[in-house]
Coordinates of C-alpha atoms in Angstrom, one line a residue:
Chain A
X29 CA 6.5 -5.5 -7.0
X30 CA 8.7 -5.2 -3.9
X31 CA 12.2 -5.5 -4.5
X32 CA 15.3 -6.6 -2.9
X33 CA 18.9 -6.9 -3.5
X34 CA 22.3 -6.8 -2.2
X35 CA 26.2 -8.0 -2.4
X36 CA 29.0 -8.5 -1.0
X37 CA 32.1 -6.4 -1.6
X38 CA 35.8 -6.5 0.0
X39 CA 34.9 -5.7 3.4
X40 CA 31.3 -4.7 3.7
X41 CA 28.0 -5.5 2.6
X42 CA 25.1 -3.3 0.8
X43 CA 21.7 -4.5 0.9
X44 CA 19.0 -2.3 -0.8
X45 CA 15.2 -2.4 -0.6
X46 CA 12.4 -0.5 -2.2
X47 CA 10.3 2.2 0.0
X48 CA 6.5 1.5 -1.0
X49 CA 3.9 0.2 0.9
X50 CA 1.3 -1.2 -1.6
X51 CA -2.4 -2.2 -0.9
X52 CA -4.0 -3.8 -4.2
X53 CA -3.8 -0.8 -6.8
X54 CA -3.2 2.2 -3.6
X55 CA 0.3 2.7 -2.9
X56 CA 0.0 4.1 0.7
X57 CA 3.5 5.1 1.5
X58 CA 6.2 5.3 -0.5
X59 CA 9.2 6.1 2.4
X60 CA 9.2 2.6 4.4
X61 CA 12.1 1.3 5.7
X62 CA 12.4 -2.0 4.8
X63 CA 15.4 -2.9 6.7
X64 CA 15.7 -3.4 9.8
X65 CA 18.5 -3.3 12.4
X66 CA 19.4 -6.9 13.9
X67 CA 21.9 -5.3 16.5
X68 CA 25.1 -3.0 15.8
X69 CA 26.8 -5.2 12.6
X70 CA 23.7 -7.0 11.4
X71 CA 20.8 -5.8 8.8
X72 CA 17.7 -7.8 7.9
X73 CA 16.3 -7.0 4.5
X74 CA 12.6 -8.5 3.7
X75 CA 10.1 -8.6 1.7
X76 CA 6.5 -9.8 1.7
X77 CA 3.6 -9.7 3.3
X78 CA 2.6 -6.4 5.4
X79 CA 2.3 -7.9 9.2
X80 CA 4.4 -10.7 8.5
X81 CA 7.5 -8.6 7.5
X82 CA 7.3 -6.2 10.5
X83 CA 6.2 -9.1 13.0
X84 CA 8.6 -11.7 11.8
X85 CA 11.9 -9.6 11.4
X86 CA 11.1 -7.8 15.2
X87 CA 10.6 -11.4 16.3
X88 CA 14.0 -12.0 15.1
X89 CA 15.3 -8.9 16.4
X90 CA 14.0 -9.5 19.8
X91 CA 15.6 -12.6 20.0
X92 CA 19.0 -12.4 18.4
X93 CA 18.9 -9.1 21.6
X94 CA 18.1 -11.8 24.0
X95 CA 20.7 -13.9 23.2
X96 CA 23.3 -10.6 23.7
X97 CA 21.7 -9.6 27.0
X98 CA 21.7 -13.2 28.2
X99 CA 25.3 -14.7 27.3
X100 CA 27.2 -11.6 27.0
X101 CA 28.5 -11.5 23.3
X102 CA 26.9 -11.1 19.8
X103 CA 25.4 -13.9 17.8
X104 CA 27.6 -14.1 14.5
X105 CA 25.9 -13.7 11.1
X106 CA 26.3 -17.2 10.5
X107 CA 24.0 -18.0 13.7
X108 CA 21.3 -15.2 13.1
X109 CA 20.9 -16.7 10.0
X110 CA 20.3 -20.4 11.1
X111 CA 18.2 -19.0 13.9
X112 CA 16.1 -17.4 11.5
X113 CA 15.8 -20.1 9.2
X114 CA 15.2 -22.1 11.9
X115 CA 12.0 -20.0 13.0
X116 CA 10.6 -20.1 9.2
X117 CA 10.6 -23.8 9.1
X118 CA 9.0 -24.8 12.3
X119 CA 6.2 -22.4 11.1
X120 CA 6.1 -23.5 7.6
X121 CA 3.8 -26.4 8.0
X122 CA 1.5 -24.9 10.5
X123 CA 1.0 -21.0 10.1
X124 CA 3.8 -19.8 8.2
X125 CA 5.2 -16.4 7.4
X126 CA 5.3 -15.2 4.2
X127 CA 8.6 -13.2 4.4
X128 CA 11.4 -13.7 2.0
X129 CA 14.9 -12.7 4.0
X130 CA 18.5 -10.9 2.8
X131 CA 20.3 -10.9 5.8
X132 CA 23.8 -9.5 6.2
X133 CA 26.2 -8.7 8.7
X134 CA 29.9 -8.1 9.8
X135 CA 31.7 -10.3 11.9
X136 CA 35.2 -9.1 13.2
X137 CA 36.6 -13.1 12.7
X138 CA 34.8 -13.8 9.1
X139 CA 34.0 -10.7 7.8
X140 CA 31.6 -9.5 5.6
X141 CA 28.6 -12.2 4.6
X142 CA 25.2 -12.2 3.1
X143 CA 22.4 -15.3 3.6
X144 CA 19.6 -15.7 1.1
X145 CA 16.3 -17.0 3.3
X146 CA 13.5 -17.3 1.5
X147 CA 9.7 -17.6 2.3
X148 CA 9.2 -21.2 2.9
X149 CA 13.1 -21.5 4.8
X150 CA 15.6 -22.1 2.1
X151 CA 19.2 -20.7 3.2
X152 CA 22.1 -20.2 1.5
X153 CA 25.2 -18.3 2.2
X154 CA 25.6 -16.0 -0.7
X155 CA 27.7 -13.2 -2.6
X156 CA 25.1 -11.1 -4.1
X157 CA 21.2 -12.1 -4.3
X158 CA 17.8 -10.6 -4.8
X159 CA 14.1 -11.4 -4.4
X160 CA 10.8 -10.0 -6.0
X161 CA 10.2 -9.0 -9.7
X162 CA 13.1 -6.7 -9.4
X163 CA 15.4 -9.6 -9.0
X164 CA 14.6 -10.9 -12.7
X165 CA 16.4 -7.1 -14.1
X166 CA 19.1 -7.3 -10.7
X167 CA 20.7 -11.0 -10.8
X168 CA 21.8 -10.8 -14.3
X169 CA 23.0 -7.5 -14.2
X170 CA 24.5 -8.3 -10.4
X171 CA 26.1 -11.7 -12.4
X172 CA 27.8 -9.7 -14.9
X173 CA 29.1 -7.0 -13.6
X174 CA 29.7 -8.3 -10.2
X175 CA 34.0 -9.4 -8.8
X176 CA 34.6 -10.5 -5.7
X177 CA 36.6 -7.4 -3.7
X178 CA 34.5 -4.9 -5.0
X179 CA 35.2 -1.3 -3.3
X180 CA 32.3 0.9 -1.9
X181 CA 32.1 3.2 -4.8
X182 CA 31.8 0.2 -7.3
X183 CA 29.4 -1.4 -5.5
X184 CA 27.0 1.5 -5.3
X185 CA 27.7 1.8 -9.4
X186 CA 26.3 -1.2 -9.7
X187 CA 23.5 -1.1 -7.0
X188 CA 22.5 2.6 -8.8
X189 CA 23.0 0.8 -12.7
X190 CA 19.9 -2.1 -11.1
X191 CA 17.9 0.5 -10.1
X192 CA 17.7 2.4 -12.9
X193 CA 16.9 -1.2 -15.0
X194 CA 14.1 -1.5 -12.3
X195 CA 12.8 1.8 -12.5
X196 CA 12.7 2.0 -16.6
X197 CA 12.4 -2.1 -17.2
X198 CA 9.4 -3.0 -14.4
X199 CA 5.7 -2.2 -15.3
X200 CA 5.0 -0.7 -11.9
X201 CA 8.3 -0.2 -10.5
X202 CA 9.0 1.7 -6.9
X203 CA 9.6 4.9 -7.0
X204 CA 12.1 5.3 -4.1
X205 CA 15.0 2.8 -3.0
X206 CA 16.4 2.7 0.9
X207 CA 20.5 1.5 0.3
X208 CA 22.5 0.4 3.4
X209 CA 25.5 -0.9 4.5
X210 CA 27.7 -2.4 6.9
X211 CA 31.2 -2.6 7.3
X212 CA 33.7 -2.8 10.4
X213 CA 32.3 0.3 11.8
X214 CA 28.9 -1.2 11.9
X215 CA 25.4 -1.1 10.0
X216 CA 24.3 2.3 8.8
X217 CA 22.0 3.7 6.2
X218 CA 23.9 4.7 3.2
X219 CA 21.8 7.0 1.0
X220 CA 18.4 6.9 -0.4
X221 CA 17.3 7.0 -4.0
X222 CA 13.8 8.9 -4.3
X223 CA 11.9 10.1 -7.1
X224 CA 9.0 10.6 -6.1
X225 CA 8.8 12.9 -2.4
X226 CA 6.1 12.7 0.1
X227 CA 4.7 16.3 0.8
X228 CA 6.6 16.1 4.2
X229 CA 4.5 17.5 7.2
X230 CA 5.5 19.6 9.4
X231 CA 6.1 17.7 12.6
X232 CA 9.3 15.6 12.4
X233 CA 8.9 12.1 12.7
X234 CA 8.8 10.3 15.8
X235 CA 11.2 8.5 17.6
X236 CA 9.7 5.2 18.5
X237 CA 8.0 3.3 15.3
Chain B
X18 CA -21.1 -12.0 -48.9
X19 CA -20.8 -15.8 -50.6
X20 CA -24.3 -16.7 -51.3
X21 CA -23.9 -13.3 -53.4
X22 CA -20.8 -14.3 -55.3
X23 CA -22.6 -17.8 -55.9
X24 CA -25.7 -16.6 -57.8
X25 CA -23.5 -14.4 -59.9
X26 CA -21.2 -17.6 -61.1
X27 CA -24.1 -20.1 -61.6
X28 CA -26.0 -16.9 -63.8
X29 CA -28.6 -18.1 -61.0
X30 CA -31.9 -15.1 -61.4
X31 CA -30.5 -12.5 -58.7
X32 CA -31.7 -12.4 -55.8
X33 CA -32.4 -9.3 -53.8
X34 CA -30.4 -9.3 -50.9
X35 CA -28.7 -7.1 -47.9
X36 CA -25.7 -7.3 -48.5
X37 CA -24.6 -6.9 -44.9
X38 CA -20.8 -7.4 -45.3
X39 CA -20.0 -4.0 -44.1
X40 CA -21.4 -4.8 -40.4
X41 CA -19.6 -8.5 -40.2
X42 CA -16.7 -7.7 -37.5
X43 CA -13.6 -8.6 -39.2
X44 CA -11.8 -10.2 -35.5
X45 CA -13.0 -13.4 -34.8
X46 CA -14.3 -14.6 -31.4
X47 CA -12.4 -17.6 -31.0
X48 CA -9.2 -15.5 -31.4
X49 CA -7.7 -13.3 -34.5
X50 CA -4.4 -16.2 -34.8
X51 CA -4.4 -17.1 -38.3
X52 CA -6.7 -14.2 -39.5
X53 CA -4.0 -11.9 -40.1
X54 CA -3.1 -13.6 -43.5
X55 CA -7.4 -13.6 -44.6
X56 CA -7.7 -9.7 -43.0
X57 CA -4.5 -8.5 -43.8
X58 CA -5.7 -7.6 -47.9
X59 CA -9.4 -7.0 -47.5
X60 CA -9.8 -5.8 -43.5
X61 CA -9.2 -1.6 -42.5
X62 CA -6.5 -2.2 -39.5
X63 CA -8.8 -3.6 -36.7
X64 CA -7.4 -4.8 -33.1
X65 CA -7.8 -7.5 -31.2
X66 CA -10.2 -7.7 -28.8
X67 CA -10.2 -9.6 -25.9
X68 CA -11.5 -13.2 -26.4
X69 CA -14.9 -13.3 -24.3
X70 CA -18.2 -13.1 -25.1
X71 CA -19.3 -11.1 -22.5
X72 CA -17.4 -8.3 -22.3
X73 CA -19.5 -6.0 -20.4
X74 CA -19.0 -8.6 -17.4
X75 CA -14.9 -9.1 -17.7
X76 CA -14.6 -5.6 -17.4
X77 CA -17.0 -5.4 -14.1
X78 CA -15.1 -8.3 -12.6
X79 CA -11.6 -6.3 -13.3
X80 CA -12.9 -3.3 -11.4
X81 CA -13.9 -5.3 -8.7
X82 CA -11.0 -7.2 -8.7
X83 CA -9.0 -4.2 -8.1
X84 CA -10.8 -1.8 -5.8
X85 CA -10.6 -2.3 -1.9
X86 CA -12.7 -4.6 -0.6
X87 CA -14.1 -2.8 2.6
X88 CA -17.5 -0.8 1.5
X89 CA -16.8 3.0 3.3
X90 CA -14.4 6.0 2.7
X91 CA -12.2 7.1 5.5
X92 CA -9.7 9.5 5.8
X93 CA -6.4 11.2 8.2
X94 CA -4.2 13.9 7.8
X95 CA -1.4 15.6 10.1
X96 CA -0.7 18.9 9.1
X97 CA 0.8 21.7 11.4
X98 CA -1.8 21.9 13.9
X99 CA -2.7 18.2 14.6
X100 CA -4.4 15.4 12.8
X101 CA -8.0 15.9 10.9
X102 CA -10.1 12.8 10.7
X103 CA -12.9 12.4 8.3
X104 CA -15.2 9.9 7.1
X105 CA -18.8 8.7 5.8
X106 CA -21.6 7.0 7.5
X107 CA -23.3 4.7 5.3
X108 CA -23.2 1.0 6.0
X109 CA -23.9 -1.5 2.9
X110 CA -24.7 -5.4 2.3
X111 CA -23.7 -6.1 -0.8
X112 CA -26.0 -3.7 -3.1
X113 CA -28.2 -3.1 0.1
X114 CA -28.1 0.2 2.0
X115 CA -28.4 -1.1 5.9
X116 CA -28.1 2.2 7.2
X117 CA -26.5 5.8 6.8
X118 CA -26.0 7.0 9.7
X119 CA -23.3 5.0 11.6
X120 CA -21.0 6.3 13.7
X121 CA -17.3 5.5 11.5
X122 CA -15.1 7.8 13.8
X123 CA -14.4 6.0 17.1
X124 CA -13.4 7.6 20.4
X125 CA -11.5 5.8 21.7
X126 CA -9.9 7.9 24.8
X127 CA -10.4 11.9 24.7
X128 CA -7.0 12.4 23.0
X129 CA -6.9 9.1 20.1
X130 CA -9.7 8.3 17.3
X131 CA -9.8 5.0 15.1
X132 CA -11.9 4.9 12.5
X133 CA -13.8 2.0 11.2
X134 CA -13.8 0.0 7.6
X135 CA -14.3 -3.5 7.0
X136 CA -16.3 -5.5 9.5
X137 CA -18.1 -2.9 11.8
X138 CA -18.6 -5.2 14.6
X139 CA -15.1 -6.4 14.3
X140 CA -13.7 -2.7 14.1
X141 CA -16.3 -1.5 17.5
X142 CA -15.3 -4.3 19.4
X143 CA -11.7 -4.3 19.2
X144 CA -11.5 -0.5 19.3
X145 CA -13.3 -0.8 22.7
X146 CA -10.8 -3.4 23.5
X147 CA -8.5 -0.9 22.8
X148 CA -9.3 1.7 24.8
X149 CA -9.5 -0.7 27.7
X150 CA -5.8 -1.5 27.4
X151 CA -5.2 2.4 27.2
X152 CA -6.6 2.6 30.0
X153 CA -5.0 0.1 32.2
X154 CA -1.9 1.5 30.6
X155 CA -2.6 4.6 32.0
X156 CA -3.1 3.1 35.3
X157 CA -0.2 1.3 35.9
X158 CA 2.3 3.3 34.4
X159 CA 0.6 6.5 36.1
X160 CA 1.3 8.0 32.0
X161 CA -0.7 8.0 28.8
X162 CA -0.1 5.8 26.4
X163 CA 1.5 7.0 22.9
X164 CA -0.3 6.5 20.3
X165 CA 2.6 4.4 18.6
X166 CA 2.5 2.1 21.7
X167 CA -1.4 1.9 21.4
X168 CA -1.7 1.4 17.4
X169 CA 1.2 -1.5 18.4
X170 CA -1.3 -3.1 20.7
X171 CA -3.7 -3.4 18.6
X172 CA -1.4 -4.3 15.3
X173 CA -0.1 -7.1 17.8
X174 CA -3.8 -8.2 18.8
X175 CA -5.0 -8.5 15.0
X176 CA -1.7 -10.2 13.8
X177 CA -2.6 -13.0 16.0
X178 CA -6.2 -13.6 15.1
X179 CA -4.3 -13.3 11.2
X180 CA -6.3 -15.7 8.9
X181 CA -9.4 -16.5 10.7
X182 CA -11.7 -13.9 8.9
X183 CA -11.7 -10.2 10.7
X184 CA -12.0 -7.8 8.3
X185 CA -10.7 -4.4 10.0
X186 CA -9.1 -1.4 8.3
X187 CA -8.3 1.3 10.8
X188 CA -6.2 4.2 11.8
X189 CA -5.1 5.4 15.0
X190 CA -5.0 9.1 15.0
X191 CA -3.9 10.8 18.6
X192 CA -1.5 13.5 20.4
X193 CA 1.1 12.5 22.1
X194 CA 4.1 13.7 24.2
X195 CA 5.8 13.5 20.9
X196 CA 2.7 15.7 19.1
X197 CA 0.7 14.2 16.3
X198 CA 0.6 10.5 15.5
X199 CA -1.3 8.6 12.7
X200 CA -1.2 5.0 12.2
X201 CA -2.3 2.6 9.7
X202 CA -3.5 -0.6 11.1
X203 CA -5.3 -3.5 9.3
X204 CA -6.1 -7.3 9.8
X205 CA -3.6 -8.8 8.1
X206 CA -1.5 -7.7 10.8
X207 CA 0.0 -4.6 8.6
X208 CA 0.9 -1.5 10.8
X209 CA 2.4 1.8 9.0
X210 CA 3.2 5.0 10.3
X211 CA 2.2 7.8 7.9
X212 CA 1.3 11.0 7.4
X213 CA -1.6 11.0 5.3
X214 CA -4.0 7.6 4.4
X215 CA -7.1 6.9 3.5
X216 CA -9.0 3.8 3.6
X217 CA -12.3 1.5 2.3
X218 CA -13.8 1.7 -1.3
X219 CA -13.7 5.1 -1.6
X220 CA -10.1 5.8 -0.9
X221 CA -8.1 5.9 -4.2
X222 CA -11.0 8.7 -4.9
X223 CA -10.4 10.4 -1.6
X224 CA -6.9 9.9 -2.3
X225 CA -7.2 11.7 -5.5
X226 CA -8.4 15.0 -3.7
X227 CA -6.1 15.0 -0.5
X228 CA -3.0 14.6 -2.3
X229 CA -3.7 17.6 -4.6
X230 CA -5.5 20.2 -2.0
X231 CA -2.6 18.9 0.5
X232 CA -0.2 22.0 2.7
X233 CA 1.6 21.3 5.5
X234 CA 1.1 24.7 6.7
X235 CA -2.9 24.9 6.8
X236 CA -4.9 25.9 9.4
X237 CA -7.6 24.3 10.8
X238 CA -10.4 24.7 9.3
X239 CA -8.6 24.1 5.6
X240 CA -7.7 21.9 6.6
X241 CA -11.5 20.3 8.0
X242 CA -12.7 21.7 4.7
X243 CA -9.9 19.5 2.6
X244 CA -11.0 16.8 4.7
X245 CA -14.8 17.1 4.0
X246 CA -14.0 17.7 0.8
X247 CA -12.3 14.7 -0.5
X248 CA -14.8 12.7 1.4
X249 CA -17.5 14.4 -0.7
X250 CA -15.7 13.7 -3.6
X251 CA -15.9 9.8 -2.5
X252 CA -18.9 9.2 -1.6
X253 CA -20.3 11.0 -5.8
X254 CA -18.2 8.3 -7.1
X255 CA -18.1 5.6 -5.0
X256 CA -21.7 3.7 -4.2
X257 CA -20.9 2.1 -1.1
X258 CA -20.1 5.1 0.2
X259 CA -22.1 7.8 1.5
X260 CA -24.6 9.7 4.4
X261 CA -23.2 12.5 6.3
X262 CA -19.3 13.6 6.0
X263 CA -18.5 13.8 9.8
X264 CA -14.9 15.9 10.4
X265 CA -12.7 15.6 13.7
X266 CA -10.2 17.6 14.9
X267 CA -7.5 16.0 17.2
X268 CA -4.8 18.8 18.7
X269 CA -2.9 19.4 21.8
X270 CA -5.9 18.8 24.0
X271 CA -7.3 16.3 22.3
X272 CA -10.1 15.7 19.6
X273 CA -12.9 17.9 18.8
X274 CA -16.1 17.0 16.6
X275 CA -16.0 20.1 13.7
X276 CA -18.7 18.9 11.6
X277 CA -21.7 16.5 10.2
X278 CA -22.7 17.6 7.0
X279 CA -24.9 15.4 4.8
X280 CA -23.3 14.8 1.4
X281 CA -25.9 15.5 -0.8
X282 CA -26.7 18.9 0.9
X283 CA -22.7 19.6 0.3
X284 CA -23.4 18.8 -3.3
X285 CA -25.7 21.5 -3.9
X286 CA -22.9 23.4 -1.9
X287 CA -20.1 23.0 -3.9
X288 CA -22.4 22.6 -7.2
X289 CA -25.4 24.9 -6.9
X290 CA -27.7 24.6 -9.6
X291 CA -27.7 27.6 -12.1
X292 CA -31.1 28.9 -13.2
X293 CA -30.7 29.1 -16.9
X294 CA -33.7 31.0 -18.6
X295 CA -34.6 28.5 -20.9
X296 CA -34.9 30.1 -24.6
X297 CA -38.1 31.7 -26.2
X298 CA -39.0 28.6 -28.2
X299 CA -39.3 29.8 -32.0
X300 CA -42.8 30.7 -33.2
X301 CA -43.9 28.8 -36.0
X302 CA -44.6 31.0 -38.9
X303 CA -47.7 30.9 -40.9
X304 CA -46.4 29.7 -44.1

């Protein structure tokens, strides 16, 4: 039921996830973040199992934040992504992590990119992609109305057109949607999509998660 | 229905027999394909039902298929005062009551509860674990812990024991420096912050109740009655669920026990039974 999509458009990349945390039949949150900062230019969208997602991509996150701290410049998207991979397939045949990976990011050289990395460590650099059962209503709709050069407000068109095919298409669709983006300015969240509001409480969230 | 028709066309003497067409079902049991031309004329609409002979037992085994695994109802809120953590106290083996009166609401310093479902040796021992490390926290870092940084410890400890059979399902309810925190943590490693869960056999009933009786701005002891409430509500429906309703408070200066009540005294509570006069039965008349 989780779903996750994003492209790539003339100079930035939008990646969007769904917001529910699912046990079973319960539904126990429907306003999680799905993803995840890798450092300034870099977002890591994934889906799959509960403690494997937040484990795995804060491994990663850890790391790629070593690698900064210890040489002095950014891994590129390129790297991240083999890194990652990398990690998925040494643990594959032993205890492996079921996580299926959009990873995008901004490099000032290259550009915008997105990487397709899924569960048992297939990678492949990639213009648009999505995984779950959302990505059986996304890809087609993503093939055919997807160009290459795409502006922001385009992009979003289409990313709001696939959720609304998810939301009236999927038998138990998510409610709410998280959409980010990065561009040369760096990774930020872009908007979310929600129909359905938690009863907020009255403390405001904490910093540290 | 044929033996009927037979007599008729041989001029055979008739018989006398039921005719006992109207009860024959008109789906077959080894599927309705091909039937449709046969019923289609002679049938009233009928639908398909599904192809088992035991349907009593598919039905069970879809229930069960569905419903949380752990055998208890607990529950967490923050509202504006703090967190309110509730929960029952029976313990089950399979259809076997083993005890109802065990403590599900574990302190585990004076200002962060966990509560217990699943394995409740797994859930005592690491709990205690817990509260060791909070402790040694607290002792070289000459600071309490957050409840974020404890629910992480012990999210961390049970991702890497993933697979090999704990069965835990626990939240981490505490004050902080930051105020209220409430944490979802369970043995597959998951971790969610959150501002309302519940969790075992009982919770999508539970659920049911705290979502609709739910304010942010309540005070306490709505809040403790919401809480006892929806566990009530649990433990009528749910059979591995039950004993006494126990309700904590956790604010500023830590938790606080509210109350114990058994369940089936807060039954007669909520539901007192109404004397009805029964009628003046109708004489019988001499005829």
């Amino acid at each position: 039921m989780e779903c996750v999509f994003g492209l790539v458009g003339s100079d930035f990349v939008i990646v969007v996830a769904d917001a529910s945390a699912v046990n079973s039949i319960l539904v126990h949150k429907t306003n999680e973040d799905k993803i995840m900062k890798l450092d300034s230019h870099k977002l890591i969208a994934a889906s799959g199992e509960s403690g494997d997602r937040v484990q795995f991509t804060e491994f990663i996150q850890k790391n790629v934040a070593l690698y900064h701290f210890r040489n002095g410049i950014p891994l590129t998207t390129a790297a991240a992504a083999n890194f990652t991979r990398g990690e998925l397939a040494t643990a594959l045949r032993k205890n492996p992590y079921m996580v299926n990976i959009l990873l995008a990011g901004f490099d000032r050289e290259t550009g915008p990119s997105l990487y397709y990395i899924d569960y048992i460590a297939t990678l492949h650099k990639v213009d648009k992609g999505a995984f779950g059962y959302g990505s059986f209503f996304c890809l087609s709709m993503m093939d055919r109305h997807y160009h290459s050069g795409m502006s922001v407000e385009e992009a979003v068109e289409l990313v709001d057109k696939c959720i609304m095919e998810i939301r009236s298409r999927l038998v138990v669709a998510p409610p709410n949607f998280v959409i980010k983006i990065i561009d040369r300015d760096g990774a930020r969240e872009y908007a979310w999509r929600e129909s359905v509001k938690d009863t907020p409480a009255a403390q405001p969230e904490g910093l540290a998660v | 229905m044929d033996l009927i028709l037979l007599s008729r066309n041989l001029s055979l003497p008739k018989i006398m027999k039921f005719d006992t067409s109207g009860l024959e079902s008109t789906a077959s049991v080894f599927g309705t394909a091909g039937n449709e031309l046969v019923d289609g004329f002679s049938a009233a609409p009928a639908f398909e039902l599904p192809t088992t002979t035991d349907f009593d037992g598919f039905q069970k085994e879809a229930v069960q298929m569905v419903k949380p695994a752990k055998g208890t109802t607990t529950l967490a809120f923050i509202f504006k005062d703090g967190v309110i953590v509730a929960a029952d106290s029976r313990a089950s083996m399979g259809g076997y009551i083993s005890s109802q009166s065990v403590k599900k609401i574990i302190e585990i310093n004076p200002y962060m509860l966990g509560t217990m479902a699943g394995g409740a040796a797994d859930c005592q021992f690491w709990h205690r674990n817990l509260g060791i490390k909070c402790r040694l926290h607290e002792l070289t870092n000459k600071r309490r812990i957050s409840v974020t940084g404890a629910s992480k410890l012990l999210a961390n400890i049970l991702f890497s024991y993933r697979g090999m059979g704990l069965s835990v399902g626990t939240m981490i309810a505490g004050w902080d420096e930051t105020g209220p925190g409430l944490y979802y943590v369970d043995s597959e490693g998951g971790r969610l912050k959150g501002t309302r869960f519940s969790v075992g056999s009982g919770s999508p009933y539970a659920y049911g109740v705290l979502d609709s009786g739910y304010r942010a701005d309540m005070s306490i002891e709505e809040a403790a009655e919401l809480g006892r409430r929806a566990i009530y509500h649990a433990t009528f429906r749910d059979g591995a669920s039950g004993g006494v309703a126990s309700v904590y408070y956790v604010g500023p200066d830590g938790w606080k026990k509210l109350s114990g009540d058994d369940v089936s005294e807060l039954h007669y509570k909520y539901y007192p039974v109404v004397s009805t006069e029964a009628p003046e039965p109708d004489r019988m008349v001499e005829a």
